[in-house]
CSV table of C-alpha atoms in Angstrom, one decimal:
chain,number,residue,atom,x,y,z
A,1,UNK,CA,-60.6,-95.5,-28.2
A,2,UNK,CA,-61.6,-92.5,-30.3
A,3,UNK,CA,-59.4,-93.2,-33.3
A,4,UNK,CA,-56.6,-95.8,-33.2
A,5,UNK,CA,-54.3,-93.7,-35.4
A,6,UNK,CA,-55.5,-90.3,-34.4
A,7,UNK,CA,-52.5,-89.3,-32.3
A,8,UNK,CA,-50.3,-90.0,-35.4
A,9,UNK,CA,-52.5,-88.1,-37.8
A,10,UNK,CA,-53.5,-85.0,-36.0
A,11,UNK,CA,-51.7,-82.2,-34.2
A,12,UNK,CA,-52.9,-80.5,-31.1
A,13,UNK,CA,-55.5,-77.8,-31.8
A,14,UNK,CA,-54.6,-74.9,-29.6
A,15,UNK,CA,-56.9,-72.3,-28.2
A,16,UNK,CA,-56.8,-68.9,-29.9
A,17,UNK,CA,-57.3,-65.5,-28.3
A,18,UNK,CA,-58.8,-62.3,-29.2
A,19,UNK,CA,-55.9,-59.9,-30.2
A,20,UNK,CA,-54.3,-58.2,-27.2
A,21,UNK,CA,-55.1,-54.7,-28.4
A,22,UNK,CA,-58.8,-55.6,-28.6
A,23,UNK,CA,-59.2,-57.5,-25.4
A,24,UNK,CA,-57.4,-54.8,-23.3
A,25,UNK,CA,-60.4,-52.6,-23.9
A,26,UNK,CA,-62.8,-54.8,-21.9
A,27,UNK,CA,-63.0,-57.3,-19.0
A,28,UNK,CA,-64.8,-60.1,-20.8
A,29,UNK,CA,-63.5,-63.6,-21.6
A,30,UNK,CA,-61.4,-63.5,-24.8
A,31,UNK,CA,-60.6,-67.2,-25.5
A,32,UNK,CA,-62.1,-68.4,-28.7
A,33,UNK,CA,-63.9,-71.7,-28.0
A,34,UNK,CA,-63.2,-74.7,-30.0
A,35,UNK,CA,-65.5,-75.5,-32.9
A,36,UNK,CA,-67.2,-78.9,-32.5
A,37,UNK,CA,-65.2,-80.3,-35.4
A,38,UNK,CA,-62.0,-79.1,-33.9
A,39,UNK,CA,-63.0,-80.7,-30.6
A,40,UNK,CA,-63.7,-84.0,-32.4
A,41,UNK,CA,-60.3,-83.9,-34.0
A,42,UNK,CA,-58.6,-83.1,-30.7
A,43,UNK,CA,-60.4,-86.0,-29.0
A,44,UNK,CA,-59.3,-88.3,-31.8
A,45,UNK,CA,-55.7,-87.8,-30.6
A,46,UNK,CA,-56.5,-89.5,-27.2
A,47,UNK,CA,-54.6,-92.8,-27.1
A,48,UNK,CA,-56.9,-94.5,-24.5
A,49,UNK,CA,-53.8,-95.6,-22.7
A,50,UNK,CA,-53.7,-98.9,-20.8
A,51,UNK,CA,-52.9,-96.7,-17.7
A,52,UNK,CA,-54.6,-93.3,-18.3
A,53,UNK,CA,-52.2,-91.1,-16.3
A,54,UNK,CA,-54.5,-88.1,-17.1
A,55,UNK,CA,-57.1,-89.5,-14.7
A,56,UNK,CA,-54.6,-89.5,-11.8
A,57,UNK,CA,-53.2,-86.1,-12.9
A,58,UNK,CA,-56.7,-84.6,-12.6
A,59,UNK,CA,-57.5,-83.9,-8.9
A,60,UNK,CA,-61.2,-84.8,-9.5
A,61,UNK,CA,-60.2,-87.9,-11.5
A,62,UNK,CA,-62.2,-87.0,-14.6
A,63,UNK,CA,-62.8,-90.0,-16.8
A,64,UNK,CA,-61.0,-88.4,-19.6
A,65,UNK,CA,-60.5,-91.2,-22.2
A,66,UNK,CA,-64.3,-91.9,-22.0
A,67,UNK,CA,-65.5,-88.4,-22.6
A,68,UNK,CA,-62.9,-88.0,-25.4
A,69,UNK,CA,-64.3,-91.0,-27.1
A,70,UNK,CA,-67.8,-89.7,-26.7
A,71,UNK,CA,-66.9,-86.4,-28.2
A,72,UNK,CA,-65.2,-88.2,-31.1
A,73,UNK,CA,-68.5,-90.1,-31.6
A,74,UNK,CA,-70.4,-86.8,-31.3
A,75,UNK,CA,-72.4,-88.1,-28.4
A,76,UNK,CA,-72.3,-84.9,-26.5
A,77,UNK,CA,-75.2,-85.8,-24.1
A,78,UNK,CA,-73.3,-88.8,-22.8
A,79,UNK,CA,-70.1,-86.8,-22.7
A,80,UNK,CA,-71.6,-84.3,-20.2
A,81,UNK,CA,-73.0,-87.1,-18.1
A,82,UNK,CA,-69.5,-88.6,-17.8
A,83,UNK,CA,-68.0,-85.3,-17.1
A,84,UNK,CA,-70.6,-84.4,-14.4
A,85,UNK,CA,-70.1,-87.7,-12.7
A,86,UNK,CA,-66.8,-86.5,-11.3
A,87,UNK,CA,-66.9,-82.7,-11.6
A,88,UNK,CA,-69.8,-80.5,-10.5
A,89,UNK,CA,-68.6,-77.4,-12.3
A,90,UNK,CA,-66.6,-78.1,-15.5
A,91,UNK,CA,-67.3,-74.6,-16.8
A,92,UNK,CA,-65.1,-73.4,-14.0
A,93,UNK,CA,-62.2,-75.8,-14.5
A,94,UNK,CA,-62.5,-75.6,-18.3
A,95,UNK,CA,-61.6,-72.0,-18.0
A,96,UNK,CA,-59.2,-71.5,-15.1
A,97,UNK,CA,-57.7,-74.9,-14.3
A,98,UNK,CA,-54.0,-75.1,-15.3
A,99,UNK,CA,-54.7,-78.6,-16.6
A,100,UNK,CA,-52.4,-81.0,-14.6
A,101,UNK,CA,-54.2,-83.7,-16.6
A,102,UNK,CA,-52.5,-82.5,-19.8
A,103,UNK,CA,-49.1,-82.6,-18.1
A,104,UNK,CA,-49.8,-86.2,-17.3
A,105,UNK,CA,-51.1,-87.1,-20.7
A,106,UNK,CA,-49.1,-90.0,-22.2
A,107,UNK,CA,-48.9,-88.2,-25.5
A,108,UNK,CA,-47.1,-85.3,-23.7
A,109,UNK,CA,-44.1,-87.5,-23.1
A,110,UNK,CA,-42.7,-87.0,-26.6
A,111,UNK,CA,-45.3,-84.8,-28.3
A,112,UNK,CA,-48.0,-82.3,-27.3
A,113,UNK,CA,-50.7,-83.4,-24.9
A,114,UNK,CA,-54.3,-83.8,-25.9
A,115,UNK,CA,-56.2,-80.5,-25.4
A,116,UNK,CA,-58.2,-81.9,-22.5
A,117,UNK,CA,-59.1,-78.6,-21.0
A,118,UNK,CA,-60.5,-77.1,-24.2
A,119,UNK,CA,-62.5,-80.3,-24.8
A,120,UNK,CA,-64.0,-80.1,-21.3
A,121,UNK,CA,-65.0,-76.5,-21.9
A,122,UNK,CA,-66.6,-77.4,-25.2
A,123,UNK,CA,-68.6,-80.2,-23.6
A,124,UNK,CA,-70.1,-78.1,-20.8
A,125,UNK,CA,-70.7,-75.1,-23.0
A,126,UNK,CA,-72.7,-77.3,-25.4
A,127,UNK,CA,-74.6,-78.8,-22.5
A,128,UNK,CA,-75.7,-75.4,-21.3
A,129,UNK,CA,-76.6,-74.4,-24.8
A,130,UNK,CA,-78.8,-77.6,-25.3
A,131,UNK,CA,-80.5,-77.3,-21.9
A,132,UNK,CA,-79.0,-80.5,-20.5
A,133,UNK,CA,-77.8,-79.0,-17.3
A,134,UNK,CA,-80.9,-79.1,-15.1
A,135,UNK,CA,-81.7,-79.1,-11.4
A,136,UNK,CA,-81.5,-82.5,-9.7
A,137,UNK,CA,-83.6,-82.2,-6.6
A,138,UNK,CA,-83.7,-85.3,-4.3
A,139,UNK,CA,-86.7,-87.6,-4.3
A,140,UNK,CA,-86.6,-88.0,-0.6
A,141,UNK,CA,-85.6,-85.4,2.1
A,142,UNK,CA,-83.7,-86.6,5.2
A,143,UNK,CA,-84.7,-83.8,7.5
A,144,UNK,CA,-81.0,-83.3,8.4
A,145,UNK,CA,-79.6,-79.8,8.3
A,146,UNK,CA,-76.1,-78.9,7.1
A,147,UNK,CA,-74.4,-75.5,7.3
A,148,UNK,CA,-71.6,-74.8,4.7
A,149,UNK,CA,-69.4,-71.9,5.6
A,150,UNK,CA,-67.9,-70.4,2.4
A,151,UNK,CA,-69.4,-70.3,-1.1
A,152,UNK,CA,-66.2,-70.8,-3.2
A,153,UNK,CA,-65.8,-73.9,-5.4
A,154,UNK,CA,-65.3,-76.2,-2.4
A,155,UNK,CA,-68.4,-75.0,-0.6
A,156,UNK,CA,-70.5,-75.0,-3.7
A,157,UNK,CA,-69.5,-78.6,-4.7
A,158,UNK,CA,-70.2,-79.9,-1.2
A,159,UNK,CA,-73.5,-78.1,-0.9
A,160,UNK,CA,-74.7,-79.5,-4.3
A,161,UNK,CA,-73.7,-83.0,-3.4
A,162,UNK,CA,-75.3,-82.8,0.1
A,163,UNK,CA,-78.5,-81.3,-1.3
A,164,UNK,CA,-78.8,-84.1,-3.9
A,165,UNK,CA,-78.4,-86.6,-1.0
A,166,UNK,CA,-81.6,-85.1,0.5
A,167,UNK,CA,-80.2,-82.8,3.2
A,168,UNK,CA,-81.3,-79.3,3.9
A,169,UNK,CA,-78.2,-77.2,3.1
A,170,UNK,CA,-77.6,-73.6,3.9
A,171,UNK,CA,-74.5,-71.9,2.5
A,172,UNK,CA,-73.1,-68.9,4.4
A,173,UNK,CA,-71.0,-66.3,2.5
A,174,UNK,CA,-69.5,-63.1,4.1
A,175,UNK,CA,-69.6,-61.1,0.9
A,176,UNK,CA,-72.6,-59.7,-0.8
A,177,UNK,CA,-72.7,-62.3,-3.6
A,178,UNK,CA,-72.0,-66.0,-3.9
A,179,UNK,CA,-68.8,-67.4,-5.2
A,180,UNK,CA,-66.0,-66.6,-2.7
A,181,UNK,CA,-62.6,-66.2,-4.3
A,182,UNK,CA,-64.0,-67.6,-7.5
A,183,UNK,CA,-66.1,-64.4,-7.9
A,184,UNK,CA,-63.9,-61.9,-6.2
A,185,UNK,CA,-60.4,-63.2,-6.7
A,186,UNK,CA,-60.4,-64.3,-10.4
A,187,UNK,CA,-60.7,-61.5,-13.0
A,188,UNK,CA,-63.7,-61.5,-15.2
A,189,UNK,CA,-61.5,-61.7,-18.3
A,190,UNK,CA,-60.5,-65.2,-17.1
A,191,UNK,CA,-64.0,-66.3,-16.1
A,192,UNK,CA,-67.2,-64.3,-16.4
A,193,UNK,CA,-69.4,-64.4,-13.3
A,194,UNK,CA,-72.6,-65.5,-15.0
A,195,UNK,CA,-71.2,-69.0,-14.9
A,196,UNK,CA,-71.5,-68.8,-11.1
A,197,UNK,CA,-74.9,-67.2,-11.2
A,198,UNK,CA,-76.5,-70.0,-13.3
A,199,UNK,CA,-75.1,-72.7,-11.0
A,200,UNK,CA,-76.5,-70.8,-8.0
A,201,UNK,CA,-79.9,-70.8,-9.7
A,202,UNK,CA,-79.6,-74.5,-10.4
A,203,UNK,CA,-78.6,-75.2,-6.8
A,204,UNK,CA,-81.4,-73.0,-5.4
A,205,UNK,CA,-83.9,-75.2,-7.4
A,206,UNK,CA,-82.2,-78.2,-5.9
A,207,UNK,CA,-83.0,-76.9,-2.4
A,208,UNK,CA,-79.8,-75.1,-1.4
A,209,UNK,CA,-80.4,-71.9,0.6
A,210,UNK,CA,-77.8,-69.1,0.2
A,211,UNK,CA,-77.3,-66.5,2.9
A,212,UNK,CA,-74.9,-63.8,1.8
A,213,UNK,CA,-73.5,-60.9,3.9
A,214,UNK,CA,-73.1,-63.3,6.9
A,215,UNK,CA,-69.7,-63.5,8.7
A,216,UNK,CA,-68.9,-66.5,10.8
A,217,UNK,CA,-66.4,-65.4,13.5
A,218,UNK,CA,-64.5,-62.1,13.4
A,219,UNK,CA,-62.2,-60.5,10.9
A,220,UNK,CA,-58.6,-59.8,11.8
A,221,UNK,CA,-57.3,-56.3,12.6
A,222,UNK,CA,-54.6,-54.7,10.4
A,223,UNK,CA,-55.5,-56.5,7.2
A,224,UNK,CA,-58.0,-54.9,4.7
A,225,UNK,CA,-60.4,-57.5,3.4
A,226,UNK,CA,-63.2,-57.5,0.9
A,227,UNK,CA,-66.0,-58.7,3.3
A,228,UNK,CA,-69.2,-56.7,2.8
A,229,UNK,CA,-71.1,-58.5,5.6
A,230,UNK,CA,-74.1,-57.1,7.4
A,231,UNK,CA,-74.6,-59.9,9.9
A,232,UNK,CA,-72.3,-62.0,12.2
A,233,UNK,CA,-73.1,-65.5,13.4
A,234,UNK,CA,-71.4,-67.5,16.0
A,235,UNK,CA,-70.2,-71.0,16.1
A,236,UNK,CA,-72.6,-71.8,18.9
A,237,UNK,CA,-75.5,-70.7,16.7
A,238,UNK,CA,-74.5,-72.8,13.8
A,239,UNK,CA,-73.9,-75.9,15.9
A,240,UNK,CA,-77.2,-75.4,17.7
A,241,UNK,CA,-79.2,-74.9,14.5
A,242,UNK,CA,-77.5,-77.5,12.2
A,243,UNK,CA,-76.8,-81.2,12.5
A,244,UNK,CA,-73.4,-80.8,10.8
A,245,UNK,CA,-71.1,-77.9,9.8
A,246,UNK,CA,-68.6,-77.9,6.9
A,247,UNK,CA,-66.0,-75.1,6.9
A,248,UNK,CA,-65.0,-74.5,3.3
A,249,UNK,CA,-63.7,-70.9,3.2
A,250,UNK,CA,-60.7,-69.8,1.2
A,251,UNK,CA,-57.1,-69.2,2.3
A,252,UNK,CA,-57.2,-65.4,2.3
A,253,UNK,CA,-54.5,-64.5,4.7
A,254,UNK,CA,-51.9,-62.9,2.4
A,255,UNK,CA,-48.1,-63.0,2.8
A,256,UNK,CA,-46.8,-59.6,3.8
A,257,UNK,CA,-43.5,-57.9,2.9
A,258,UNK,CA,-42.3,-56.2,6.1
A,259,UNK,CA,-39.6,-54.0,4.7
A,260,UNK,CA,-39.1,-50.3,5.4
A,261,UNK,CA,-41.8,-48.1,3.8
A,262,UNK,CA,-44.5,-50.8,3.9
A,263,UNK,CA,-46.9,-48.3,5.4
A,264,UNK,CA,-46.7,-45.9,2.5
A,265,UNK,CA,-49.9,-45.1,0.5
A,266,UNK,CA,-49.6,-47.1,-2.7
A,267,UNK,CA,-48.5,-50.5,-1.3
A,268,UNK,CA,-51.4,-52.9,-1.3
A,269,UNK,CA,-52.2,-56.6,-1.2
A,270,UNK,CA,-53.4,-58.1,-4.5
A,271,UNK,CA,-56.7,-59.0,-2.8
A,272,UNK,CA,-57.4,-55.4,-2.0
A,273,UNK,CA,-56.9,-54.6,-5.7
A,274,UNK,CA,-58.5,-57.4,-7.7
A,275,UNK,CA,-61.9,-57.7,-6.0
A,276,UNK,CA,-62.5,-54.0,-6.4
A,277,UNK,CA,-62.3,-54.3,-10.2
A,278,UNK,CA,-64.6,-57.3,-10.2
A,279,UNK,CA,-67.1,-55.3,-8.1
A,280,UNK,CA,-66.8,-52.3,-10.5
A,281,UNK,CA,-67.6,-54.6,-13.4
A,282,UNK,CA,-70.9,-55.5,-11.7
A,283,UNK,CA,-72.3,-52.3,-10.6
A,284,UNK,CA,-70.1,-50.9,-7.8
A,285,UNK,CA,-69.6,-47.1,-8.2
A,286,UNK,CA,-65.8,-47.5,-7.6
A,287,UNK,CA,-65.7,-45.1,-4.6
A,288,UNK,CA,-62.1,-45.2,-3.3
A,289,UNK,CA,-61.1,-47.9,-5.9
A,290,UNK,CA,-57.3,-48.6,-6.1
A,291,UNK,CA,-56.5,-47.9,-9.8
A,292,UNK,CA,-53.4,-48.5,-11.9
A,293,UNK,CA,-54.4,-45.9,-14.4
A,294,UNK,CA,-51.4,-43.8,-15.5
A,295,UNK,CA,-49.2,-45.4,-12.8
A,296,UNK,CA,-45.9,-47.3,-12.7
A,297,UNK,CA,-47.0,-50.6,-11.3
A,298,UNK,CA,-44.8,-53.2,-9.6
A,299,UNK,CA,-46.3,-56.6,-8.9
A,300,UNK,CA,-44.3,-58.6,-6.4
A,301,UNK,CA,-45.0,-62.4,-6.9
A,302,UNK,CA,-44.7,-64.5,-10.0
A,303,UNK,CA,-47.7,-66.8,-9.6
A,304,UNK,CA,-51.3,-66.7,-11.0
A,305,UNK,CA,-52.4,-63.9,-8.7
A,306,UNK,CA,-49.5,-61.7,-9.8
A,307,UNK,CA,-50.4,-62.5,-13.4
A,308,UNK,CA,-54.0,-61.5,-12.7
A,309,UNK,CA,-52.7,-58.2,-11.3
A,310,UNK,CA,-50.8,-57.5,-14.5
A,311,UNK,CA,-53.8,-58.2,-16.7
A,312,UNK,CA,-56.0,-56.0,-14.6
A,313,UNK,CA,-53.4,-53.2,-14.5
A,314,UNK,CA,-53.1,-53.3,-18.3
A,315,UNK,CA,-56.8,-52.9,-18.7
A,316,UNK,CA,-56.9,-50.0,-16.3
A,317,UNK,CA,-54.3,-48.2,-18.4
A,318,UNK,CA,-51.1,-48.4,-16.4
A,319,UNK,CA,-48.1,-46.5,-17.6
A,320,UNK,CA,-45.9,-49.5,-17.0
A,321,UNK,CA,-46.2,-52.9,-15.4
A,322,UNK,CA,-43.3,-54.9,-14.0
A,323,UNK,CA,-43.5,-58.2,-12.2
A,324,UNK,CA,-40.9,-59.3,-9.7
A,325,UNK,CA,-40.1,-62.9,-8.7
A,326,UNK,CA,-37.7,-63.8,-5.9
A,327,UNK,CA,-36.7,-67.1,-7.4
A,328,UNK,CA,-34.5,-67.5,-10.5
A,329,UNK,CA,-36.0,-67.8,-14.0
A,330,UNK,CA,-37.2,-71.4,-14.6
A,331,UNK,CA,-36.2,-73.3,-17.7
A,332,UNK,CA,-38.3,-72.5,-20.8
A,333,UNK,CA,-39.1,-76.2,-21.2
A,334,UNK,CA,-39.0,-79.2,-18.9
A,335,UNK,CA,-36.9,-82.4,-19.3
A,336,UNK,CA,-39.9,-84.7,-19.8
A,337,UNK,CA,-38.2,-88.0,-19.1
A,338,UNK,CA,-37.6,-86.7,-15.6
A,339,UNK,CA,-40.8,-84.8,-14.9
A,340,UNK,CA,-43.6,-86.7,-16.7
A,341,UNK,CA,-46.3,-87.4,-15.6
A,342,UNK,CA,-46.0,-84.9,-12.8
A,343,UNK,CA,-46.5,-81.2,-12.9
A,344,UNK,CA,-43.3,-79.8,-14.5
A,345,UNK,CA,-41.1,-77.0,-13.3
A,346,UNK,CA,-40.8,-74.6,-16.2
A,347,UNK,CA,-41.4,-71.0,-17.3
A,348,UNK,CA,-45.1,-70.3,-17.7
A,349,UNK,CA,-46.2,-67.4,-19.8
A,350,UNK,CA,-49.9,-66.4,-19.3
A,351,UNK,CA,-52.1,-64.3,-21.6
A,352,UNK,CA,-51.6,-61.4,-19.2
A,353,UNK,CA,-47.8,-61.6,-19.8
A,354,UNK,CA,-48.4,-61.6,-23.5
A,355,UNK,CA,-50.3,-58.4,-23.2
A,356,UNK,CA,-47.3,-56.4,-22.2
A,357,UNK,CA,-45.1,-55.5,-19.2
A,358,UNK,CA,-41.8,-56.8,-18.0
A,359,UNK,CA,-40.8,-59.8,-15.8
A,360,UNK,CA,-37.8,-59.8,-13.6
A,361,UNK,CA,-36.5,-62.9,-11.8
A,362,UNK,CA,-34.2,-63.3,-8.8
A,363,UNK,CA,-35.1,-59.8,-7.4
A,364,UNK,CA,-35.6,-59.0,-3.7
A,365,UNK,CA,-37.2,-55.8,-2.4
A,366,UNK,CA,-35.2,-53.9,0.2
A,367,UNK,CA,-37.3,-50.8,0.7
A,368,UNK,CA,-40.4,-48.9,-0.4
A,369,UNK,CA,-39.5,-45.2,-1.0
A,370,UNK,CA,-41.9,-42.3,-0.7
A,371,UNK,CA,-42.6,-38.6,-0.2
A,372,UNK,CA,-45.2,-37.1,2.1
A,373,UNK,CA,-46.5,-40.6,2.9
A,374,UNK,CA,-47.0,-41.6,-0.7
A,375,UNK,CA,-45.1,-44.3,-2.6
A,376,UNK,CA,-42.7,-43.0,-5.3
A,377,UNK,CA,-40.3,-45.9,-5.8
A,378,UNK,CA,-38.9,-49.3,-4.8
A,379,UNK,CA,-35.4,-50.2,-3.9
A,380,UNK,CA,-34.3,-53.6,-5.1
A,381,UNK,CA,-31.3,-55.9,-5.2
A,382,UNK,CA,-30.5,-58.9,-7.4
A,383,UNK,CA,-30.1,-62.2,-5.6
A,384,UNK,CA,-28.5,-65.6,-6.4
A,385,UNK,CA,-29.4,-69.0,-5.1
A,386,UNK,CA,-26.8,-71.6,-4.2
A,387,UNK,CA,-27.4,-74.7,-2.2
A,388,UNK,CA,-30.9,-73.5,-1.4
A,389,UNK,CA,-29.6,-70.3,0.1
A,390,UNK,CA,-30.1,-66.8,-1.1
A,391,UNK,CA,-27.4,-64.2,-1.2
A,392,UNK,CA,-27.5,-60.6,-2.6
A,393,UNK,CA,-25.4,-59.8,-5.6
A,394,UNK,CA,-23.0,-57.0,-4.7
A,395,UNK,CA,-23.5,-53.8,-6.7
A,396,UNK,CA,-26.9,-54.8,-8.1
A,397,UNK,CA,-29.0,-52.3,-6.1
A,398,UNK,CA,-31.5,-50.3,-8.1
A,399,UNK,CA,-34.2,-47.7,-7.4
A,400,UNK,CA,-37.2,-48.0,-9.7
A,401,UNK,CA,-40.1,-45.6,-10.0
A,402,UNK,CA,-43.3,-47.0,-8.6
A,403,UNK,CA,-46.7,-45.4,-7.9
A,404,UNK,CA,-48.5,-48.7,-7.1
A,405,UNK,CA,-47.1,-51.9,-5.6
A,406,UNK,CA,-49.2,-55.0,-5.5
A,407,UNK,CA,-48.2,-57.8,-3.1
A,408,UNK,CA,-49.1,-61.2,-4.7
A,409,UNK,CA,-46.8,-63.6,-2.8
A,410,UNK,CA,-49.4,-66.2,-2.0
A,411,UNK,CA,-51.7,-66.9,0.9
A,412,UNK,CA,-51.0,-68.7,4.2
A,413,UNK,CA,-54.2,-69.7,6.0
A,414,UNK,CA,-57.8,-68.8,6.5
A,415,UNK,CA,-58.5,-65.2,7.4
A,416,UNK,CA,-60.1,-64.2,10.6
A,417,UNK,CA,-61.2,-66.2,13.7
A,418,UNK,CA,-63.5,-68.8,12.1
A,419,UNK,CA,-61.3,-71.7,13.3
A,420,UNK,CA,-60.8,-70.3,16.7
A,421,UNK,CA,-64.5,-69.6,17.2
A,422,UNK,CA,-65.2,-73.3,16.7
A,423,UNK,CA,-62.2,-74.4,18.8
A,424,UNK,CA,-60.7,-76.3,15.9
A,425,UNK,CA,-57.1,-77.6,16.1
A,426,UNK,CA,-54.7,-76.2,13.4
A,427,UNK,CA,-51.9,-77.8,11.6
A,428,UNK,CA,-48.4,-76.2,11.4
A,429,UNK,CA,-49.5,-73.9,8.6
A,430,UNK,CA,-52.5,-72.5,10.4
A,431,UNK,CA,-55.1,-74.5,8.5
A,432,UNK,CA,-57.8,-76.7,10.0
A,433,UNK,CA,-56.4,-80.1,11.1
A,434,UNK,CA,-58.6,-82.6,9.4
A,435,UNK,CA,-57.5,-85.9,7.9
A,436,UNK,CA,-58.7,-87.3,4.5
A,437,UNK,CA,-58.5,-90.9,5.8
A,438,UNK,CA,-61.6,-93.0,5.2
A,439,UNK,CA,-62.1,-93.5,9.0
A,440,UNK,CA,-62.1,-89.8,9.9
A,441,UNK,CA,-62.5,-88.1,6.5
A,442,UNK,CA,-62.5,-84.3,6.7
A,443,UNK,CA,-63.6,-84.4,10.3
A,444,UNK,CA,-62.0,-81.8,12.7
A,445,UNK,CA,-61.5,-82.4,16.4
A,446,UNK,CA,-64.9,-80.8,17.1
A,447,UNK,CA,-67.7,-83.4,16.7
A,448,UNK,CA,-70.0,-82.6,13.7
A,449,UNK,CA,-67.7,-80.0,12.3
A,450,UNK,CA,-65.8,-80.8,9.1
A,451,UNK,CA,-63.3,-78.8,7.0
A,452,UNK,CA,-62.4,-78.9,3.3
A,453,UNK,CA,-60.7,-77.0,0.5
A,454,UNK,CA,-58.3,-74.2,1.2
A,455,UNK,CA,-59.3,-74.0,4.8
A,456,UNK,CA,-58.0,-77.5,5.3
A,457,UNK,CA,-55.2,-77.9,2.7
A,458,UNK,CA,-54.1,-74.3,2.3
A,459,UNK,CA,-53.9,-72.2,-0.9
A,460,UNK,CA,-54.6,-74.4,-3.9
A,461,UNK,CA,-56.4,-74.8,-7.2
A,462,UNK,CA,-60.1,-74.6,-8.0
A,463,UNK,CA,-60.1,-78.2,-9.1
A,464,UNK,CA,-58.6,-79.3,-5.8
A,465,UNK,CA,-61.3,-77.3,-4.0
A,466,UNK,CA,-64.0,-79.1,-6.0
A,467,UNK,CA,-62.5,-82.5,-5.2
A,468,UNK,CA,-62.3,-81.7,-1.5
A,469,UNK,CA,-65.8,-80.4,-1.4
A,470,UNK,CA,-67.2,-83.5,-3.1
A,471,UNK,CA,-65.2,-85.8,-0.8
A,472,UNK,CA,-66.1,-83.9,2.3
A,473,UNK,CA,-69.8,-84.1,1.4
A,474,UNK,CA,-69.5,-87.8,1.3
A,475,UNK,CA,-68.1,-87.9,4.8
A,476,UNK,CA,-70.7,-85.5,6.1
A,477,UNK,CA,-73.5,-87.7,4.6
A,478,UNK,CA,-71.9,-90.8,6.2
A,479,UNK,CA,-71.8,-88.9,9.6
A,480,UNK,CA,-75.4,-88.0,9.4
A,481,UNK,CA,-76.9,-91.2,8.0
A,482,UNK,CA,-74.4,-93.9,9.0
A,483,UNK,CA,-73.8,-94.8,5.4
A,484,UNK,CA,-73.5,-92.9,2.1
A,485,UNK,CA,-74.0,-93.5,-1.6
A,486,UNK,CA,-72.3,-90.2,-2.6
A,487,UNK,CA,-69.2,-90.8,-4.8
A,488,UNK,CA,-65.7,-90.2,-3.4
């Protein structure tokens, strides 16, 4: 235990941000990292509970009390070893994970949780600074070949684990650079992309081969996507050339809003808008870019993607930004005796919300309004929920000016025909049907083909993707070798 009385003596040390007026002028990260002394004090608050609920709250089951104690002891080298034992990429989760571990922290029951996420980020940032994060190539090669389709967090985690087990791993990515939705879906101001690049360099030295601009299957018609592929490869080719295939692509099929006026110029999916800005930040000339500059922007959807659209619109110089959510406004704080240690239902205000704009709850869209094919407004109505049913509030119709509408209502399933081209059975939501049971872990109905991450479980968190990638790698290794030493 870090310090027996630490949770009584110290208050939570919260992250601080660069002021909004300064950070809106750029697309870089703006969270001020903890100083090491602050991290030590934060770690001292860990109670080292008899039942560490934080471990189970964390999808990758980080050994949180252990690395907290090591940070308190200032043994940073051992702390990163403990952290890496469960999480391949703590610099990703330390920046963009919503921290379900903190919701499960015992101290959170009647106080403020230990700042686990900020401690995790401090550990990995110190490890990179000290040169402790090095390639770990295998001592023995198995000669077995594995194809990983998708280079997001799930695919990267699986590829690294399989390469370290001695297999020859090739990662296929349809876009021009590695990272999947981690690179093209998450704004740079939340996570700069050099964090991905240095992991790719590490994995290359560990023996992973990356093939970008390669599409497996076909893209759907009628949905604009961000793929910049130059080559298409079939399921037959992959199965012929590799001993096992792991499908680890993202859930990119967006929910649409089929109301009158949907076809108007100015109504776009969030994932048409966000990747363009990320590309522009890294050298794209911006030809045909969807911009919020000088426009009245309406974001439909109250989740993380909607928040990212708000932050990006602010930086592009929108005239106004309004976010609509169909559900009623959640309570500002949860009733902890009822919710703890689970993820609570409450109002969440992101840094992008703090930068400006307006949020409206219990609002439904009736119609997009336009002139000469261009969007000019949006017609809405207030709704109320009773007994799980939605009804419109009479007399609450409103017409709001809008030059740009961004649809950020979540994602349903993988995009394109990758599952069909392999002949993989789907579940009721359109994802790959693959169990996580020990007997058939992550295996699909097609022999030698596995699925993990969003492609198997649907839209989820980066930390869940890393967990599934690691666990799927273990099952692929078992399939290839008859046994496995990779951790689950």
